[in-house]
Coordinates of C-alpha atoms in Angstrom, one line a residue:
M1 CA 96.2 56.2 -32.0
S2 CA 96.4 53.2 -33.4
V3 CA 93.8 50.4 -32.5
I4 CA 95.9 46.4 -32.9
T5 CA 94.2 42.5 -31.5
R6 CA 96.4 40.6 -29.5
R7 CA 96.8 38.3 -32.2
G8 CA 99.8 39.6 -33.9
V9 CA 99.4 42.7 -35.1
L10 CA 95.5 42.1 -35.9
R11 CA 94.2 45.4 -36.4
F12 CA 90.7 46.4 -36.5
F13 CA 89.6 49.3 -39.1
V14 CA 86.9 48.8 -41.8
H15 CA 86.4 51.4 -44.3
A16 CA 82.3 51.1 -46.0
R17 CA 80.7 52.8 -48.3
A18 CA 76.8 53.2 -49.5
F19 CA 76.5 50.6 -51.7
S20 CA 72.6 50.3 -53.6
T21 CA 72.0 47.2 -55.5
A22 CA 69.3 48.5 -57.9
P23 CA 70.2 49.5 -61.4
P24 CA 70.3 52.9 -61.9
P25 CA 68.1 55.2 -60.4
R26 CA 67.6 58.6 -62.5
F27 CA 70.3 60.9 -62.2
R28 CA 68.4 63.6 -61.3
R29 CA 67.1 62.8 -58.2
L30 CA 70.4 60.9 -57.2
G31 CA 72.6 63.8 -58.4
R32 CA 70.2 66.1 -55.3
V33 CA 70.8 63.3 -52.5
L34 CA 74.7 63.1 -53.2
V35 CA 74.9 66.6 -53.6
L36 CA 72.8 67.9 -50.3
S37 CA 72.0 64.3 -48.2
S38 CA 75.6 62.5 -49.0
A39 CA 78.0 65.7 -48.7
L40 CA 75.7 68.3 -46.8
T41 CA 74.5 66.6 -43.7
T42 CA 75.4 63.2 -41.8
S43 CA 72.4 60.8 -43.4
V44 CA 73.5 57.9 -43.5
L45 CA 75.1 57.1 -46.9
G46 CA 77.6 54.2 -45.6
Y47 CA 79.9 53.4 -42.9
T48 CA 83.8 53.0 -42.3
F49 CA 83.8 50.7 -39.2
Y50 CA 86.3 49.0 -37.4
N51 CA 86.8 45.1 -36.5
D52 CA 88.9 43.1 -34.9
A53 CA 90.8 42.1 -37.9
S54 CA 92.9 39.1 -39.5
N55 CA 96.6 38.8 -39.7
I56 CA 97.6 40.1 -43.5
E57 CA 99.9 42.2 -44.3
P58 CA 99.4 46.0 -43.1
A59 CA 98.4 48.4 -45.7
P60 CA 100.3 51.1 -46.6
F61 CA 99.4 55.1 -44.4
D62 CA 97.8 56.3 -47.6
T63 CA 97.0 55.0 -50.6
R64 CA 95.2 57.8 -52.5
T65 CA 96.1 58.9 -55.3
L66 CA 96.4 63.1 -56.6
S67 CA 92.9 62.6 -58.4
D68 CA 91.8 61.0 -55.2
L69 CA 93.1 64.6 -53.5
V70 CA 91.7 66.8 -56.5
R71 CA 88.4 65.1 -56.6
A72 CA 88.3 65.1 -52.8
Y73 CA 89.4 69.0 -52.9
I74 CA 86.6 70.4 -55.3
V75 CA 83.5 68.3 -53.8
Y76 CA 84.5 69.7 -50.1
G77 CA 85.7 73.2 -51.2
T78 CA 81.9 73.1 -53.1
C79 CA 80.0 71.4 -49.8
S80 CA 81.7 74.4 -47.9
I81 CA 80.0 77.4 -49.9
A82 CA 76.7 77.9 -47.8
P83 CA 74.8 80.0 -50.6
L84 CA 75.6 77.5 -53.5
V85 CA 75.0 74.4 -51.7
D86 CA 71.7 76.0 -50.9
V87 CA 70.5 76.8 -54.8
A88 CA 71.9 73.4 -55.6
P89 CA 68.6 71.5 -56.3
T90 CA 67.3 74.1 -58.1
I91 CA 70.1 74.2 -60.5
L92 CA 70.3 70.7 -60.6
D93 CA 67.0 70.5 -61.9
F94 CA 67.7 73.2 -64.8
L95 CA 70.7 71.4 -65.8
F96 CA 69.4 68.0 -65.9
G97 CA 66.2 69.5 -68.3
I98 CA 68.7 70.9 -70.8
P99 CA 69.6 68.2 -73.5
G100 CA 73.4 67.6 -73.8
V101 CA 74.2 69.7 -70.8
S102 CA 72.5 66.9 -68.5
K103 CA 75.2 64.1 -70.0
I104 CA 77.8 66.9 -68.8
V105 CA 76.6 67.7 -65.6
E106 CA 76.0 63.6 -64.7
S107 CA 79.4 62.8 -65.8
F108 CA 80.3 65.9 -63.1
V109 CA 78.4 64.3 -60.4
R110 CA 79.6 61.0 -61.2
A111 CA 83.0 61.8 -60.8
T112 CA 82.8 64.3 -57.6
F113 CA 80.0 63.5 -55.1
F114 CA 79.3 60.1 -56.5
H115 CA 82.4 58.5 -56.5
Q116 CA 83.7 60.6 -53.2
F117 CA 80.8 59.1 -51.1
V118 CA 79.2 55.7 -53.0
G119 CA 80.6 52.7 -54.0
A120 CA 78.8 51.6 -56.8
D121 CA 75.7 51.5 -58.8
T122 CA 74.8 47.5 -58.7
A123 CA 76.5 44.7 -56.0
D124 CA 78.2 43.3 -59.0
G125 CA 80.0 46.3 -59.8
V126 CA 81.1 47.2 -56.2
L127 CA 83.2 43.5 -56.0
P128 CA 86.1 44.8 -57.3
L129 CA 86.3 47.6 -54.1
L130 CA 85.0 44.8 -51.4
T131 CA 88.5 43.1 -52.6
S132 CA 90.6 46.3 -52.7
L133 CA 88.9 46.9 -49.3
R134 CA 89.9 43.5 -47.6
T135 CA 93.9 44.0 -49.3
E136 CA 93.5 46.7 -47.0
N137 CA 92.2 45.0 -43.8
K138 CA 88.5 47.0 -44.4
G139 CA 85.1 46.1 -44.8
A140 CA 82.3 47.7 -45.9
I141 CA 77.9 48.1 -44.9
F142 CA 76.2 47.9 -47.6
A143 CA 73.1 50.9 -47.4
Y144 CA 70.3 51.2 -49.9
T145 CA 69.9 54.7 -49.4
V146 CA 68.3 55.9 -52.8
E147 CA 65.0 57.8 -52.0
V148 CA 62.3 56.5 -53.6
E149 CA 59.7 58.8 -55.8
E150 CA 56.8 60.7 -54.3
E151 CA 54.4 57.8 -56.0
G152 CA 56.5 55.1 -55.2
A153 CA 56.3 56.5 -51.3
A154 CA 52.5 56.2 -52.0
G155 CA 52.6 53.2 -53.3
Q156 CA 50.7 54.4 -56.5
T157 CA 53.0 51.9 -59.2
N158 CA 52.1 50.7 -62.8
V159 CA 51.8 47.3 -64.1
E160 CA 55.6 47.8 -65.0
R161 CA 56.9 48.3 -61.5
R162 CA 56.5 46.6 -58.2
P163 CA 55.8 48.8 -54.8
A164 CA 58.6 51.2 -53.8
H165 CA 59.0 49.3 -50.8
K166 CA 59.0 46.1 -52.0
H167 CA 61.5 47.0 -54.3
F168 CA 63.3 48.1 -50.7
V169 CA 62.8 44.5 -49.2
E170 CA 64.6 42.9 -52.1
E171 CA 66.9 45.2 -52.4
I172 CA 68.0 44.7 -48.8
I173 CA 67.6 40.8 -49.1
R174 CA 70.1 40.6 -52.4
S175 CA 72.3 43.0 -50.4
I176 CA 73.0 40.8 -47.9
N177 CA 73.3 37.6 -50.1
A178 CA 75.7 39.4 -52.3
S179 CA 77.8 40.6 -48.9
A180 CA 77.9 36.7 -48.1
D181 CA 78.8 35.9 -51.5
F182 CA 82.0 37.8 -51.6
E183 CA 82.5 36.9 -47.7
D184 CA 82.4 32.7 -48.4
G185 CA 84.9 33.8 -51.1
M186 CA 87.4 35.3 -48.9
D187 CA 86.7 32.4 -46.1
E188 CA 87.5 30.2 -48.7
S189 CA 90.3 31.7 -49.9
Q190 CA 92.8 32.6 -46.9
N191 CA 91.2 29.8 -44.9
G192 CA 88.4 31.6 -42.3
H193 CA 91.2 34.1 -41.5
T194 CA 89.8 37.4 -42.3
G195 CA 86.3 37.5 -40.2
R196 CA 83.2 38.5 -41.9
R197 CA 83.4 41.9 -41.7
T198 CA 80.3 43.1 -45.3
W199 CA 77.2 44.4 -43.1
V200 CA 73.8 45.7 -44.2
A201 CA 71.8 48.7 -43.5
V202 CA 68.2 49.2 -43.3
K203 CA 65.7 52.0 -43.0
L204 CA 62.4 51.4 -41.8
S205 CA 60.3 54.5 -43.4
A206 CA 61.6 53.4 -46.8
M207 CA 59.9 50.0 -45.9
L208 CA 56.3 51.0 -46.0
P209 CA 53.6 52.5 -48.3
N210 CA 53.0 55.7 -46.6
A211 CA 55.6 56.5 -44.1
Q212 CA 52.5 58.1 -42.0
S213 CA 52.0 54.7 -40.5
L214 CA 55.0 55.1 -38.9
I215 CA 54.5 57.9 -37.7
N216 CA 51.4 57.1 -36.5
L217 CA 52.4 54.0 -34.6
S218 CA 55.1 56.2 -33.3
T219 CA 51.9 58.5 -31.5
H220 CA 49.9 55.4 -30.6
L221 CA 53.2 54.5 -28.4
T222 CA 53.5 57.9 -27.2
N223 CA 50.4 58.1 -25.7
T224 CA 50.0 54.4 -24.4
R225 CA 53.6 53.3 -23.4
A226 CA 53.3 52.9 -19.1
S227 CA 55.6 55.8 -17.5
L228 CA 59.1 54.7 -16.0
E229 CA 60.3 56.1 -12.9
P230 CA 62.6 58.3 -13.7
P231 CA 60.4 59.3 -16.8
V232 CA 62.5 59.0 -20.0
L233 CA 61.9 61.9 -22.2
F234 CA 60.8 61.3 -25.4
P235 CA 61.0 59.8 -27.6
G236 CA 61.0 57.1 -24.7
T237 CA 62.8 53.6 -24.2
P238 CA 60.6 50.4 -26.5
S239 CA 58.4 47.9 -24.1
P240 CA 58.0 44.4 -25.0
S241 CA 54.2 44.8 -26.0
D242 CA 54.9 47.7 -28.0
L243 CA 53.7 45.8 -30.9
S244 CA 51.0 43.8 -29.6
I245 CA 48.6 46.0 -31.7
L246 CA 49.8 44.2 -34.3
H247 CA 47.8 41.6 -33.0
T248 CA 44.9 43.3 -34.0
S249 CA 42.9 44.9 -37.6
T250 CA 40.7 47.2 -36.0
S251 CA 41.8 50.2 -35.7
T252 CA 42.9 51.8 -32.7
G253 CA 43.6 55.4 -31.2
A254 CA 45.7 57.1 -33.9
L255 CA 45.9 53.7 -36.1
T256 CA 44.3 53.6 -39.1
E257 CA 42.7 49.4 -40.5
S258 CA 45.4 50.3 -43.5
D259 CA 47.9 51.3 -41.0
I260 CA 48.0 48.3 -39.0
H261 CA 47.9 46.0 -42.2
D262 CA 51.6 48.1 -43.2
L263 CA 53.1 47.3 -40.5
K264 CA 52.5 44.4 -40.1
E265 CA 53.9 44.2 -44.1
L266 CA 56.9 46.5 -42.9
Y267 CA 57.8 43.4 -39.7
N268 CA 57.3 40.8 -41.8
G269 CA 59.3 42.7 -44.4
L270 CA 61.9 42.3 -41.5
V271 CA 61.4 39.2 -40.9
Q272 CA 62.4 38.1 -43.5
I273 CA 65.4 40.5 -44.0
C274 CA 66.5 38.9 -40.8
T275 CA 65.6 35.8 -41.6
R276 CA 68.1 35.6 -44.4
A277 CA 71.3 37.3 -42.3
E278 CA 70.8 34.8 -39.6
E279 CA 71.2 32.3 -43.0
R280 CA 74.1 34.2 -44.5
R281 CA 75.5 35.5 -41.3
V282 CA 75.3 39.0 -42.1
R283 CA 75.0 41.8 -39.3
V284 CA 72.3 43.8 -39.9
F285 CA 71.6 47.6 -38.7
I286 CA 68.4 49.1 -37.8
D287 CA 68.8 52.9 -38.6
A288 CA 67.7 56.0 -36.7
E289 CA 65.6 58.7 -38.2
Y290 CA 63.6 61.3 -37.0
S291 CA 61.9 61.6 -33.4
W292 CA 58.6 61.1 -34.9
Y293 CA 59.4 57.6 -36.0
Q294 CA 61.8 56.5 -33.8
P295 CA 59.4 55.4 -30.9
A296 CA 57.7 52.7 -33.3
I297 CA 61.6 52.0 -34.5
D298 CA 62.6 51.2 -31.4
A299 CA 59.6 48.7 -31.1
F300 CA 60.6 47.1 -33.8
G301 CA 64.4 47.0 -33.3
H302 CA 63.4 45.4 -30.2
A303 CA 60.9 42.7 -31.7
L304 CA 63.9 41.5 -34.1
M305 CA 66.6 41.5 -31.2
E306 CA 64.1 39.6 -29.1
R307 CA 63.8 37.3 -31.6
F308 CA 67.2 37.3 -33.8
N309 CA 69.7 38.2 -30.5
K310 CA 68.3 35.1 -28.0
V311 CA 71.2 33.8 -26.3
P312 CA 71.8 30.0 -25.4
S313 CA 70.7 29.5 -21.8
N314 CA 74.4 28.7 -21.1
N315 CA 76.0 31.2 -22.9
F316 CA 78.9 29.1 -22.8
R317 CA 79.3 28.0 -26.5
R318 CA 82.1 29.0 -29.5
T319 CA 81.4 31.8 -31.8
W320 CA 82.8 32.6 -35.5
W321 CA 84.9 35.0 -33.6
D322 CA 86.2 31.9 -31.6
I323 CA 90.5 31.9 -32.1
S324 CA 89.8 28.0 -32.6
S325 CA 88.3 28.4 -36.0
W326 CA 91.2 30.7 -37.2
T327 CA 93.9 27.9 -36.3
S328 CA 92.5 24.6 -36.7
S329 CA 91.9 23.3 -39.7
P330 CA 88.7 23.0 -41.7
S331 CA 87.4 19.7 -40.9
V332 CA 87.0 20.7 -37.3
R333 CA 86.4 24.1 -37.4
E334 CA 82.6 25.8 -36.2
P335 CA 79.9 24.8 -39.2
V336 CA 79.4 27.7 -41.5
H337 CA 76.2 28.1 -40.7
D338 CA 77.1 29.2 -37.0
K339 CA 75.1 32.4 -35.6
V340 CA 76.5 35.3 -35.5
R341 CA 75.3 37.5 -32.2
P342 CA 74.3 40.2 -31.9
L343 CA 72.6 39.9 -35.4
V344 CA 70.4 42.5 -35.3
Y345 CA 71.8 46.1 -33.7
V346 CA 69.4 49.2 -33.5
T347 CA 70.6 53.0 -33.6
Y348 CA 70.9 55.0 -30.6
Q349 CA 71.1 59.0 -31.3
A350 CA 72.9 60.6 -28.8
Y351 CA 71.5 63.8 -29.4
L352 CA 68.6 63.0 -28.1
R353 CA 67.6 64.5 -24.7
R354 CA 66.7 61.3 -23.7
S355 CA 70.0 59.8 -23.6
H356 CA 70.7 61.5 -20.3
A357 CA 68.0 60.2 -18.7
R358 CA 68.4 56.2 -17.8
A359 CA 67.0 55.4 -21.2
P360 CA 70.4 53.2 -22.2
H361 CA 70.0 51.5 -18.8
A362 CA 66.4 50.9 -19.5
L363 CA 67.7 49.0 -22.8
L364 CA 70.0 47.1 -20.9
A365 CA 67.8 45.8 -18.3
L366 CA 64.8 45.1 -20.7
A367 CA 67.5 42.6 -23.1
R368 CA 68.8 41.3 -19.9
A369 CA 65.1 40.5 -18.0
R370 CA 63.9 39.1 -22.1
G371 CA 67.4 36.8 -22.8
Y372 CA 68.6 38.6 -25.6
A373 CA 72.2 40.2 -26.7
L374 CA 71.6 43.8 -27.2
G375 CA 73.4 45.3 -30.5
V376 CA 73.4 49.1 -30.6
K377 CA 75.2 51.8 -33.0
L378 CA 76.0 54.6 -31.0
V379 CA 75.5 57.9 -32.9
R380 CA 75.1 61.7 -32.2
G381 CA 72.5 62.3 -34.8
A382 CA 72.0 63.4 -38.1
Y383 CA 68.8 65.5 -38.0
H384 CA 69.6 68.4 -35.3
P385 CA 68.5 71.1 -37.0
Y386 CA 65.2 70.2 -38.6
E387 CA 64.0 68.6 -35.1
L388 CA 64.7 72.2 -33.7
V389 CA 62.4 73.8 -36.5
A390 CA 59.8 71.1 -36.7
H391 CA 59.3 71.4 -32.5
Q392 CA 59.1 75.1 -32.5
V393 CA 56.0 74.8 -35.1
A394 CA 55.0 72.4 -33.8
R395 CA 54.9 74.3 -30.0
S396 CA 53.8 77.3 -31.6
A397 CA 51.1 76.3 -34.2
S398 CA 50.0 73.7 -32.1
S399 CA 49.4 71.4 -35.0
T400 CA 47.8 68.3 -33.8
V401 CA 49.7 65.5 -32.7
G402 CA 51.1 63.1 -35.4
S403 CA 48.6 64.3 -38.0
Y404 CA 50.1 64.6 -41.6
P405 CA 50.8 68.3 -42.6
S406 CA 49.2 69.7 -45.3
N407 CA 51.4 73.3 -45.3
H408 CA 54.2 75.0 -44.4
S409 CA 52.3 75.8 -40.8
R410 CA 52.2 72.4 -39.4
S411 CA 55.0 69.9 -38.3
F412 CA 55.9 66.0 -38.1
S413 CA 56.8 66.7 -34.6
I414 CA 54.7 64.8 -31.9
S415 CA 56.8 65.0 -28.9
P416 CA 54.4 66.2 -25.9
D417 CA 58.1 67.9 -24.3
P418 CA 57.7 71.4 -23.8
E419 CA 61.8 71.4 -24.4
P420 CA 62.8 69.6 -28.4
P421 CA 63.8 66.3 -28.4
V422 CA 66.7 66.7 -28.7
Q423 CA 70.2 68.9 -26.7
P424 CA 71.3 71.9 -27.2
S425 CA 74.1 72.2 -28.0
K426 CA 77.2 70.3 -30.0
D427 CA 79.1 70.3 -26.8
A428 CA 75.7 68.5 -25.0
T429 CA 75.7 66.0 -27.4
D430 CA 79.7 65.0 -27.2
Q431 CA 78.9 64.8 -23.8
C432 CA 76.2 62.6 -23.7
Y433 CA 77.6 60.0 -26.3
D434 CA 81.0 60.1 -24.4
D435 CA 78.5 59.2 -21.2
C436 CA 76.7 56.1 -23.6
A437 CA 80.0 55.0 -24.6
T438 CA 81.2 54.9 -20.9
L439 CA 78.1 52.8 -19.8
L440 CA 78.4 50.9 -22.5
I441 CA 81.7 49.6 -22.2
D442 CA 81.2 48.9 -18.7
A443 CA 78.6 46.1 -19.8
I444 CA 80.7 44.9 -22.6
S445 CA 83.1 44.4 -19.2
R446 CA 80.7 42.9 -17.2
D447 CA 79.3 40.8 -19.9
I448 CA 83.1 39.9 -20.6
H449 CA 83.5 38.6 -17.2
R450 CA 79.7 36.9 -16.9
S451 CA 80.4 35.1 -20.2
G452 CA 84.1 34.1 -20.4
R453 CA 86.4 34.2 -23.4
F454 CA 84.2 32.3 -25.5
G455 CA 80.9 32.5 -24.3
A456 CA 78.4 34.1 -27.4
P457 CA 78.0 38.3 -26.5
G458 CA 75.3 39.7 -24.4
I459 CA 75.9 43.1 -26.1
G460 CA 77.5 44.4 -29.4
V461 CA 78.5 48.2 -29.3
F462 CA 79.6 50.1 -32.8
F463 CA 80.6 53.0 -32.0
G464 CA 79.6 55.7 -34.8
T465 CA 81.8 58.5 -34.7
H466 CA 83.7 61.3 -36.7
N467 CA 85.0 62.6 -33.5
W468 CA 88.5 62.1 -32.4
P469 CA 88.4 63.2 -28.8
S470 CA 85.5 60.6 -28.2
C471 CA 88.2 57.8 -30.5
E472 CA 91.0 58.3 -28.1
F473 CA 88.4 58.7 -25.2
I474 CA 86.7 55.9 -25.9
L475 CA 89.8 53.2 -26.2
D476 CA 91.0 55.6 -22.6
E477 CA 87.8 53.7 -21.2
L478 CA 88.5 50.5 -22.6
V479 CA 92.4 50.5 -20.9
K480 CA 90.8 51.6 -17.9
K481 CA 88.2 48.6 -17.8
G482 CA 90.8 46.4 -18.6
L483 CA 89.8 45.3 -21.8
G484 CA 93.1 46.8 -23.6
V485 CA 96.8 47.7 -23.0
G486 CA 97.8 50.8 -23.9
E487 CA 101.5 49.9 -25.1
R488 CA 104.0 53.0 -26.9
V489 CA 105.9 51.3 -29.9
G490 CA 107.8 52.0 -33.1
V491 CA 111.8 52.8 -34.1
N492 CA 113.7 55.7 -33.1
E493 CA 111.6 58.7 -33.3
V494 CA 109.1 57.4 -35.3
Q495 CA 106.4 56.4 -32.0
K496 CA 102.9 56.2 -31.5
D497 CA 100.6 54.8 -28.8
V498 CA 99.0 51.5 -29.7
V499 CA 95.9 50.1 -27.9
W500 CA 96.0 46.0 -27.8
I501 CA 92.4 44.3 -26.6
P502 CA 91.8 40.7 -26.8
L503 CA 89.3 38.7 -29.5
E504 CA 87.0 38.8 -27.0
V505 CA 86.6 42.6 -26.5
G506 CA 87.3 43.1 -30.4
E507 CA 84.0 40.7 -30.8
R508 CA 82.3 43.2 -29.0
I509 CA 83.0 46.2 -30.7
A510 CA 84.1 48.2 -33.5
F511 CA 84.2 52.1 -35.0
G512 CA 82.8 53.5 -38.0
Q513 CA 82.9 56.6 -39.9
L514 CA 80.7 58.0 -43.1
Y515 CA 82.9 57.0 -46.4
G516 CA 84.5 60.0 -47.5
T517 CA 84.6 62.1 -44.5
F518 CA 87.2 62.6 -41.8
I519 CA 90.2 60.1 -44.2
F520 CA 92.4 61.5 -41.6
L521 CA 91.1 59.9 -38.8
C522 CA 90.8 56.6 -40.6
F523 CA 94.6 56.4 -41.3
L524 CA 95.7 57.4 -37.8
F525 CA 93.6 54.7 -36.8
N526 CA 94.7 52.1 -39.5
V527 CA 98.2 53.1 -39.4
A528 CA 99.8 49.8 -36.8

């Protein structure tokens, strides 16, 4: 099933890769990240996302070359050998330590895993790829996710290097500027007919000198948040008062003075990032992470949405998606600094058991009550086996809540619930994902009815999924709610089902995938 908007053949399919704007890192570490994180897990290295697009000519169905197919075969064939995957870090450490051989291994990893999942080493290096993707009616997300060294994560640096968490903020801002400069050039060269489809993603645990501060804040929030009726399972749901602790400088409960200082710096860094993103009209994802970080991440996400996603009081103004900006002359269009809404998106993991409770309803109610547009990236979740093990170890060893583990018998898990915070099965996660999608689509329908075609959106949803049944389910729900029109198109025996959507719907939804995974689903969506 293809996805097409009403304005001519306006399809929304956008490819993304992980883009690093930093100088090339030490490849031993990068190789480990690529083999284990990129190829094996669903750690966020980049997304494919689909949004309302322009009326440029459709790209060919499949532009991959033979070398692309061979590379993909090697990468996924390697990843299918479980024992090899388990020993990959040890093998890479050994090979990178052999003079001469390390260069050969680096070349192999770059030509296979790196090229399969990563766009480039630097922002400038990725510009040709961005241009190529845009000719295929696709966009990208900058995801600066290279792991920091242990000494960097602890804030230990020498005189030549800035602390790793400070460098992370600088790289995200550099990514925002690079993506905005690219989009400015596209707007100028194509008369604004392409939209702005290059976003950035932020991972909070990389923005602190010690991620333990984030765990301590999560512990504090878990212990002090007011209970809801009916209750929401761990990691709970955000409250407007969550970050009030940052107004003090004295230790409180699980939080030390050093924690509070570092968390204030984290908030200031996030404000700096979002302010620049607002100036350049680049959307920002706040990535979800392990459950022991999630209460704190939710708190920061809510605070940022309340600050940067404010909806105009009249909620009836033309946005940069307004069709008049595509058809009118440049002299009468909205100013280029017109705000993007929602600017900030939080990530919601369907594999968390809280998602079957009233947490999604609570998020919607909180956004309405505080007067901001809710931005949600809905995903299944990437850390399920680790969450199960961490919770089991924590329960069996009765480890201290919120403490940093000092040996293998200790656990990061801080959930007070007797059951793990994640769903018991893949089927349960799939059902929860579809239930959340239904709720969010209902919210989109109400928002369009309330604000009108050109009102500022009160909600934006990014459906991050590699699951074809979920994609079909979401499209069916759009049609059921009157947000799209299904139609069978084609010539002779070559026919397919398509969904036509108006701009006000395409303004509020997007679909996404990790780059390099389930490419067939990408092509199914992309072909008109």
